[in-house]
C-alpha positions as semicolon CSV with decimal commas, in nm:
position;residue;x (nm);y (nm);z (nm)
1;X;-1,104;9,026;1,152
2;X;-0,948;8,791;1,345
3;X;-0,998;8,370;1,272
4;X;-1,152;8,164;1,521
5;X;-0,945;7,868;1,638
6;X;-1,156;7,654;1,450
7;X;-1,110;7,790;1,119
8;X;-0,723;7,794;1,176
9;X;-0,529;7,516;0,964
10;X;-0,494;7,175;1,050
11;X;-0,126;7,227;1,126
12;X;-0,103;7,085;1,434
13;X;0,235;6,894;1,520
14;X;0,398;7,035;1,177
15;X;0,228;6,795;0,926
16;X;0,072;6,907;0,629
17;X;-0,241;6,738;0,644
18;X;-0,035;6,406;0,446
19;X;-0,190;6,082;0,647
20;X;0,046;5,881;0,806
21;X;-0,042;5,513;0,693
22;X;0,069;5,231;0,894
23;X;0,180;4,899;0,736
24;X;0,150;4,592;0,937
25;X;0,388;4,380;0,763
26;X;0,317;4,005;0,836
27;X;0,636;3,708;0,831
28;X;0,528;3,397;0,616
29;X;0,654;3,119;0,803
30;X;0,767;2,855;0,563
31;X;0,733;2,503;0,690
32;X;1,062;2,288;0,714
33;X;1,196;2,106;0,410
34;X;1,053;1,703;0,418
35;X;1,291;1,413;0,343
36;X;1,201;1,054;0,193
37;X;1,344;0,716;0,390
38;X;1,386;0,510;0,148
39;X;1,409;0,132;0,140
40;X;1,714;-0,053;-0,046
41;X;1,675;-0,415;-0,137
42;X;2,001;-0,642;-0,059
43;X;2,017;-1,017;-0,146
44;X;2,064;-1,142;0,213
45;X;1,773;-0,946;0,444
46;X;1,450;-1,186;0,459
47;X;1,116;-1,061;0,295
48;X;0,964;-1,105;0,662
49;X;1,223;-0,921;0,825
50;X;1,186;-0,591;0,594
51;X;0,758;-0,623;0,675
52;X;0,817;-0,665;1,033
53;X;1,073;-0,330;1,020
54;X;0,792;-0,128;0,830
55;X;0,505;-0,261;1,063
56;X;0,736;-0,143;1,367
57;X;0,911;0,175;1,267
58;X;0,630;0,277;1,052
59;X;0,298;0,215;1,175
60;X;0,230;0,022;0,847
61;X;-0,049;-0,216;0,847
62;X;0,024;-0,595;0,752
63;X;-0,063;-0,524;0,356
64;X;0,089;-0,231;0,315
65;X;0,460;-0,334;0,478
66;X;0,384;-0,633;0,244
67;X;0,317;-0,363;-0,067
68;X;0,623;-0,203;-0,001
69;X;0,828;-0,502;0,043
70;X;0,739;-0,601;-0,275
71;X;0,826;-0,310;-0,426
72;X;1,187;-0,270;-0,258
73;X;1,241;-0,642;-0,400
74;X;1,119;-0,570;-0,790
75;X;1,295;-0,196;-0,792
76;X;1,537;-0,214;-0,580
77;X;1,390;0,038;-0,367
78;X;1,082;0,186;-0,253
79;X;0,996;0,545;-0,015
80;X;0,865;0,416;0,336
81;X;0,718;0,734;0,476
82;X;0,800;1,156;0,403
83;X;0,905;1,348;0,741
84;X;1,076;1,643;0,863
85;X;1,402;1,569;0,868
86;X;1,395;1,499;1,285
87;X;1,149;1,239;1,189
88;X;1,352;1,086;0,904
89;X;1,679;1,098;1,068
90;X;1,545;0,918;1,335
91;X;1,342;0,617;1,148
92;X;1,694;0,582;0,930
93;X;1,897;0,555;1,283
94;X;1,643;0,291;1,393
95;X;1,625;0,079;1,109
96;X;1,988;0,071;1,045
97;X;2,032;-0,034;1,451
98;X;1,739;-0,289;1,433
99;X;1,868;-0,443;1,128
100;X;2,243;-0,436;1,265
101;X;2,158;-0,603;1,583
102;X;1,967;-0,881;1,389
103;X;2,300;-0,919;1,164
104;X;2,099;-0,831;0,830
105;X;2,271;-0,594;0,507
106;X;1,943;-0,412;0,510
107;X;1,958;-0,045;0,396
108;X;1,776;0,224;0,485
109;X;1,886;0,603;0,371
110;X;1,623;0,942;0,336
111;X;1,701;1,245;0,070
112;X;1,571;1,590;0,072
113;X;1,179;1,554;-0,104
């Protein structure tokens, strides 16, 4: 008796019938690391010179620049905005130049959150 092709083994391409199973493996992206700018209070910089930098170089409304000002004076510093560090780097740069060219101690610095 001979076997009909169709009752021959599956052994095409030398497997042994074991499924092959694909696995997609996917990357997590992890978003970038944000930093703080942080406000220092001095003795010398004016109260409406520090609300005036925070309504400028960080789209702070009136009250809230006035908040934070208040803040920097009673603790001796306060956290203006959280950014990548780009961002940060960036609003420290400007701050510290603005201030410098207006001959005020003001200090402005950012740490990793």
């Amino acid at each position: 008796m001979t076997l009909s092709p169709l009752m021959m083994s599956d052994k095409k391409d030398g497997r042994d019938g074991d499924a092959s199973v694909l696995i997609e493996t996917r990357t997590k992206t992890q978003r970038p690391p944000l930093y703080k700018v942080l406000l220092l209070n001095d003795d010398y910089t004016p109260m409406e010179f520090v609300v005036h930098v925070l309504e400028r170089f960080f789209g702070l409304t009136h009250a809230q620049s006035f908040e934070i000002m208040l803040t920097v004076h009673k603790k001796g510093l306060a956290v203006v905005g959280v950014f990548s560090f780009e961002v940060a780097e960036t609003k420290v740069a400007q701050v510290m130049d603005f201030a410098r060219r207006h001959q005020h101690p003001l200090q402005c610095t950012m740490e990793k959150e």
